[in-house]
Tab-separated table of C-alpha atoms in Angstrom:
chain	number	residue	atom	x	y	z
A	1	UNK	CA	10.738	53.605	-1.201
A	2	UNK	CA	14.067	51.360	-2.533
A	3	UNK	CA	13.445	48.249	-4.214
A	4	UNK	CA	15.874	45.361	-4.843
A	5	UNK	CA	15.569	43.703	-8.638
A	6	UNK	CA	15.885	39.762	-8.358
A	7	UNK	CA	15.052	37.021	-10.766
A	8	UNK	CA	11.681	36.847	-9.146
A	9	UNK	CA	10.718	40.205	-9.448
A	10	UNK	CA	11.042	43.666	-7.406
A	11	UNK	CA	11.138	43.018	-3.634
A	12	UNK	CA	10.589	45.866	-1.003
A	13	UNK	CA	12.874	45.082	1.944
A	14	UNK	CA	11.420	45.655	5.458
A	15	UNK	CA	11.818	49.161	6.605
A	16	UNK	CA	9.463	49.668	9.639
A	17	UNK	CA	9.049	47.702	13.111
A	18	UNK	CA	6.172	49.015	14.292
A	19	UNK	CA	4.085	46.005	15.207
A	20	UNK	CA	4.275	43.110	17.840
A	21	UNK	CA	5.762	40.665	15.268
A	22	UNK	CA	8.631	42.901	13.802
A	23	UNK	CA	10.161	44.519	16.802
A	24	UNK	CA	13.166	45.415	14.722
A	25	UNK	CA	14.154	46.290	11.375
A	26	UNK	CA	16.401	43.323	9.801
A	27	UNK	CA	19.304	43.888	7.586
A	28	UNK	CA	19.520	42.836	3.758
A	29	UNK	CA	22.537	40.630	3.498
A	30	UNK	CA	24.824	40.121	0.524
A	31	UNK	CA	27.516	37.098	-0.403
A	32	UNK	CA	31.057	38.248	-0.265
A	33	UNK	CA	30.753	38.383	-4.176
A	34	UNK	CA	28.028	41.231	-3.939
A	35	UNK	CA	25.039	39.204	-5.042
A	36	UNK	CA	22.130	39.386	-2.812
A	37	UNK	CA	21.931	36.711	0.232
A	38	UNK	CA	18.770	37.367	2.101
A	39	UNK	CA	16.093	39.896	2.285
A	40	UNK	CA	13.483	40.689	4.598
A	41	UNK	CA	10.225	41.994	3.259
A	42	UNK	CA	8.226	44.855	4.409
A	43	UNK	CA	5.135	43.043	3.647
A	44	UNK	CA	4.272	39.408	2.703
A	45	UNK	CA	4.867	38.959	-0.800
A	46	UNK	CA	3.798	36.050	-2.978
A	47	UNK	CA	6.944	34.961	-5.015
A	48	UNK	CA	6.596	32.473	-8.029
A	49	UNK	CA	9.059	29.437	-7.085
A	50	UNK	CA	9.461	26.084	-8.688
A	51	UNK	CA	7.203	24.763	-6.050
A	52	UNK	CA	4.316	27.213	-7.064
A	53	UNK	CA	3.297	30.543	-5.478
A	54	UNK	CA	4.521	30.965	-1.969
A	55	UNK	CA	3.895	34.105	0.231
A	56	UNK	CA	6.922	35.274	1.837
A	57	UNK	CA	8.005	37.414	4.590
A	58	UNK	CA	11.831	36.216	4.313
A	59	UNK	CA	13.716	35.108	1.230
A	60	UNK	CA	17.330	33.782	0.909
A	61	UNK	CA	19.180	33.297	-2.384
A	62	UNK	CA	22.460	31.252	-3.863
A	63	UNK	CA	25.104	33.314	-5.365
A	64	UNK	CA	23.414	32.724	-8.920
A	65	UNK	CA	20.384	34.355	-7.795
A	66	UNK	CA	18.333	31.602	-7.461
A	67	UNK	CA	16.083	31.025	-4.437
A	68	UNK	CA	17.743	29.248	-1.678
A	69	UNK	CA	15.171	29.313	1.059
A	70	UNK	CA	11.867	30.945	1.253
A	71	UNK	CA	9.706	31.756	4.806
A	72	UNK	CA	6.130	32.371	4.532
A	73	UNK	CA	6.369	34.099	8.072
A	74	UNK	CA	9.073	35.740	10.031
A	75	UNK	CA	7.673	37.427	12.986
A	76	UNK	CA	10.035	37.268	16.038
A	77	UNK	CA	8.802	35.119	19.057
A	78	UNK	CA	8.774	37.075	22.451
A	79	UNK	CA	6.698	37.746	25.262
A	80	UNK	CA	4.357	39.573	23.421
A	81	UNK	CA	4.278	37.409	20.451
A	82	UNK	CA	4.237	33.371	21.017
A	83	UNK	CA	4.670	30.579	18.476
A	84	UNK	CA	0.915	29.858	18.616
A	85	UNK	CA	0.454	33.760	17.533
A	86	UNK	CA	2.599	32.855	14.687
A	87	UNK	CA	0.956	29.523	13.857
A	88	UNK	CA	-2.393	31.403	13.610
A	89	UNK	CA	-1.300	33.359	10.677
A	90	UNK	CA	0.193	30.226	8.935
A	91	UNK	CA	-1.795	29.474	5.789
A	92	UNK	CA	-2.272	25.906	4.323
A	93	UNK	CA	-0.246	25.815	1.061
A	94	UNK	CA	-0.479	23.581	-1.990
A	95	UNK	CA	3.294	22.981	-3.499
A	96	UNK	CA	4.588	20.896	-6.068
A	97	UNK	CA	7.496	18.484	-4.563
A	98	UNK	CA	9.503	16.097	-6.118
A	99	UNK	CA	7.026	13.266	-5.003
A	100	UNK	CA	3.878	15.329	-6.038
A	101	UNK	CA	1.608	17.908	-4.508
A	102	UNK	CA	1.318	18.795	-0.761
A	103	UNK	CA	-1.095	20.356	1.140
A	104	UNK	CA	0.319	21.661	4.421
A	105	UNK	CA	1.226	24.503	6.571
A	106	UNK	CA	5.193	25.176	5.856
A	107	UNK	CA	7.697	26.793	8.012
A	108	UNK	CA	10.210	27.163	5.050
A	109	UNK	CA	10.985	25.680	1.934
A	110	UNK	CA	14.636	25.571	0.439
A	111	UNK	CA	15.924	24.992	-2.999
A	112	UNK	CA	19.271	23.672	-4.606
A	113	UNK	CA	21.013	26.107	-7.106
A	114	UNK	CA	19.510	24.029	-9.643
A	115	UNK	CA	16.248	25.124	-8.270
A	116	UNK	CA	15.335	21.561	-7.499
A	117	UNK	CA	13.541	21.313	-4.217
A	118	UNK	CA	16.121	20.741	-1.279
A	119	UNK	CA	13.817	20.318	1.601
A	120	UNK	CA	10.382	21.373	3.034
A	121	UNK	CA	9.921	22.146	6.800
A	122	UNK	CA	6.482	21.625	8.103
A	123	UNK	CA	4.864	23.694	11.241
A	124	UNK	CA	4.867	21.475	14.588
A	125	UNK	CA	1.564	19.333	14.201
A	126	UNK	CA	1.860	19.056	10.446
A	127	UNK	CA	2.114	15.546	8.816
A	128	UNK	CA	2.387	14.553	5.175
A	129	UNK	CA	2.932	11.350	3.634
A	130	UNK	CA	6.048	11.072	1.648
A	131	UNK	CA	6.755	8.092	-0.419
A	132	UNK	CA	10.118	6.653	0.068
A	133	UNK	CA	12.347	3.331	-0.915
A	134	UNK	CA	11.037	1.962	2.544
A	135	UNK	CA	7.159	2.557	1.373
A	136	UNK	CA	5.172	5.186	2.322
A	137	UNK	CA	6.082	7.269	5.487
A	138	UNK	CA	4.079	9.367	7.733
A	139	UNK	CA	6.225	12.249	7.836
A	140	UNK	CA	6.536	15.309	10.855
A	141	UNK	CA	8.982	18.552	10.695
A	142	UNK	CA	10.471	17.905	7.135
A	143	UNK	CA	11.825	16.014	4.262
A	144	UNK	CA	14.959	16.768	2.305
A	145	UNK	CA	15.872	15.917	-1.384
A	146	UNK	CA	18.898	15.357	-3.551
A	147	UNK	CA	19.715	17.749	-6.392
A	148	UNK	CA	18.116	14.869	-8.795
A	149	UNK	CA	14.849	15.111	-6.863
A	150	UNK	CA	15.306	11.781	-5.180
A	151	UNK	CA	14.150	11.412	-1.191
A	152	UNK	CA	17.271	12.104	0.732
A	153	UNK	CA	15.989	12.020	4.594
A	154	UNK	CA	12.703	12.661	6.664
A	155	UNK	CA	11.542	12.347	10.013
A	156	UNK	CA	9.049	9.811	10.906
A	157	UNK	CA	5.839	11.087	12.664
A	158	UNK	CA	6.058	7.793	14.837
A	159	UNK	CA	8.199	4.894	15.329
A	160	UNK	CA	8.856	2.991	11.978
A	161	UNK	CA	10.640	-0.199	11.187
A	162	UNK	CA	12.961	0.171	8.050
A	163	UNK	CA	15.324	-2.693	6.356
A	164	UNK	CA	19.068	-2.019	7.050
A	165	UNK	CA	22.195	-3.939	6.466
A	166	UNK	CA	21.966	-5.012	9.965
A	167	UNK	CA	18.116	-6.095	9.880
A	168	UNK	CA	14.754	-4.195	10.682
A	169	UNK	CA	15.928	-1.061	12.989
A	170	UNK	CA	13.043	1.266	14.288
A	171	UNK	CA	13.574	4.779	13.428
A	172	UNK	CA	11.950	7.498	15.825
A	173	UNK	CA	13.719	10.490	17.316
A	174	UNK	CA	11.776	11.674	20.274
A	175	UNK	CA	14.265	14.677	20.447
A	176	UNK	CA	13.854	15.730	17.103
A	177	UNK	CA	13.727	19.541	16.682
A	178	UNK	CA	11.944	21.388	13.835
A	179	UNK	CA	14.238	24.209	12.741
A	180	UNK	CA	14.235	22.970	9.157
A	181	UNK	CA	13.843	19.759	7.329
A	182	UNK	CA	17.357	19.774	5.644
A	183	UNK	CA	18.663	16.617	7.773
A	184	UNK	CA	16.701	14.279	9.666
A	185	UNK	CA	16.609	11.017	11.397
A	186	UNK	CA	15.923	8.798	8.469
A	187	UNK	CA	18.479	9.105	5.674
A	188	UNK	CA	18.956	7.248	2.407
A	189	UNK	CA	21.893	6.864	0.090
A	190	UNK	CA	21.987	7.690	-3.559
A	191	UNK	CA	20.620	3.838	-4.322
A	192	UNK	CA	17.671	4.512	-2.084
A	193	UNK	CA	19.113	2.068	0.933
A	194	UNK	CA	18.964	3.311	4.393
A	195	UNK	CA	21.997	5.284	5.296
A	196	UNK	CA	21.161	6.694	8.668
A	197	UNK	CA	18.729	5.618	11.343
A	198	UNK	CA	18.065	7.329	14.791
A	199	UNK	CA	16.364	4.967	17.176
A	200	UNK	CA	15.570	4.312	20.923
A	201	UNK	CA	13.716	1.248	20.143
A	202	UNK	CA	16.747	-0.899	18.889
A	203	UNK	CA	19.798	-2.976	19.850
A	204	UNK	CA	22.521	-3.286	17.831
A	205	UNK	CA	24.933	-6.356	18.221
A	206	UNK	CA	28.136	-6.880	16.357
A	207	UNK	CA	29.949	-10.043	16.095
A	208	UNK	CA	33.783	-9.305	15.424
A	209	UNK	CA	36.042	-11.552	13.760
A	210	UNK	CA	37.268	-13.378	16.864
A	211	UNK	CA	33.642	-14.305	17.614
A	212	UNK	CA	33.468	-11.783	20.149
A	213	UNK	CA	30.085	-10.111	20.699
A	214	UNK	CA	29.163	-6.525	21.636
A	215	UNK	CA	26.059	-4.887	22.041
A	216	UNK	CA	24.980	-1.089	21.544
A	217	UNK	CA	22.204	0.388	23.127
A	218	UNK	CA	20.844	3.900	23.472
A	219	UNK	CA	22.340	5.501	26.533
A	220	UNK	CA	20.566	7.516	29.474
A	221	UNK	CA	20.729	11.216	30.898
A	222	UNK	CA	19.019	13.148	33.605
A	223	UNK	CA	15.774	14.168	32.868
A	224	UNK	CA	14.726	18.037	32.853
A	225	UNK	CA	12.084	16.687	35.166
A	226	UNK	CA	14.255	15.998	38.202
A	227	UNK	CA	17.546	14.653	39.794
A	228	UNK	CA	16.015	11.333	40.164
A	229	UNK	CA	14.488	11.060	36.858
A	230	UNK	CA	16.547	9.700	33.488
A	231	UNK	CA	15.481	9.328	30.144
A	232	UNK	CA	16.534	7.658	27.147
A	233	UNK	CA	19.036	9.316	24.327
A	234	UNK	CA	18.442	8.434	21.006
A	235	UNK	CA	21.246	6.331	19.371
A	236	UNK	CA	22.363	6.859	15.688
A	237	UNK	CA	23.653	4.267	13.448
A	238	UNK	CA	25.048	5.056	10.014
A	239	UNK	CA	25.564	2.466	7.231
A	240	UNK	CA	28.048	3.357	4.746
A	241	UNK	CA	29.605	1.335	1.778
A	242	UNK	CA	32.542	0.189	3.969
A	243	UNK	CA	31.754	0.999	7.704
A	244	UNK	CA	29.278	1.198	10.219
A	245	UNK	CA	29.090	3.727	12.662
A	246	UNK	CA	27.349	3.856	15.999
A	247	UNK	CA	26.735	6.945	18.416
A	248	UNK	CA	24.912	6.093	21.414
A	249	UNK	CA	25.396	9.642	22.687
A	250	UNK	CA	25.513	12.742	21.045
A	251	UNK	CA	28.267	14.279	22.962
A	252	UNK	CA	30.539	11.333	22.349
A	253	UNK	CA	32.797	10.025	19.544
A	254	UNK	CA	31.149	7.183	17.253
A	255	UNK	CA	32.190	3.756	17.410
A	256	UNK	CA	33.437	3.134	13.880
A	257	UNK	CA	33.472	-0.788	12.584
A	258	UNK	CA	34.398	-2.059	9.186
A	259	UNK	CA	31.692	-3.964	7.299
A	260	UNK	CA	34.097	-6.351	6.275
A	261	UNK	CA	34.612	-9.268	8.792
A	262	UNK	CA	32.055	-7.909	11.019
A	263	UNK	CA	28.398	-9.279	11.208
A	264	UNK	CA	25.705	-6.750	12.564
A	265	UNK	CA	22.183	-7.599	13.421
A	266	UNK	CA	19.575	-5.611	15.221
A	267	UNK	CA	16.620	-6.632	17.609
A	268	UNK	CA	13.643	-4.798	19.228
A	269	UNK	CA	14.763	-2.942	22.455
A	270	UNK	CA	12.303	-1.632	24.869
A	271	UNK	CA	14.129	1.133	27.400
A	272	UNK	CA	11.384	1.210	29.788
A	273	UNK	CA	11.721	-2.674	30.631
A	274	UNK	CA	15.490	-2.470	30.398
A	275	UNK	CA	15.917	0.277	32.886
A	276	UNK	CA	15.522	0.016	36.830
A	277	UNK	CA	14.040	3.546	36.659
A	278	UNK	CA	10.887	2.468	34.946
A	279	UNK	CA	9.071	5.207	32.862
A	280	UNK	CA	12.047	7.274	31.175
A	281	UNK	CA	10.137	10.316	29.854
A	282	UNK	CA	7.825	12.926	31.487
A	283	UNK	CA	5.979	15.911	30.309
A	284	UNK	CA	7.035	19.266	31.692
């Protein structure tokens, strides 16, 4: 039985695939420099991290040998093993984050190469309260941090009104997918101001230097419910130091406008009232 030595102790790579969850043997990977990059573990192993002791089935590393990301569970989803089956194995963990202790079921935890937590990814259905420059925010999916430990981004669990250079914007992304918590709908800059807001509930109006008004609202697309149904597409607004970027459709190029000479203001927008199609979403 071969072991791999790391800063966190000796790890035993996966060498069997004889159960419903692990239907193939995953390889150990290395950086081009030869440093260990990732290792799937034969059995769940408790590893001491800066966030506390975390049971792990898969660990990835930075080139300097510090942990990049750690997964408590790493089962392969299939017709024989569902997400619900995997979630049933998830334990509630108590972790030390840059803003304090958190108790939740965790999909993964990642760290910067200076050992500061980079992001926390939650299991679907889990929420935590995160203190932010915009106040405490009930958060789903995940939260990310800067190398200095400041909150960089998070995914609001429900529509949230936040202050921006254009006024109050209601942040919420109904399309958010919980692959990881590295990048989220609500993003803060290094000064703690809102740098990005994803919304389906806000109209952004721009007054150009010549006095011309232009409004931006979330676009629509065909719904998976059927050809006659449509649903709203989240709009992304990024507030930079010198310009504002507005993307009304994730597949289109953003409209970029300089802040100097332009006036931006936001107002509430209700797609179900603005659309002639009535209710824009359905459950499938």
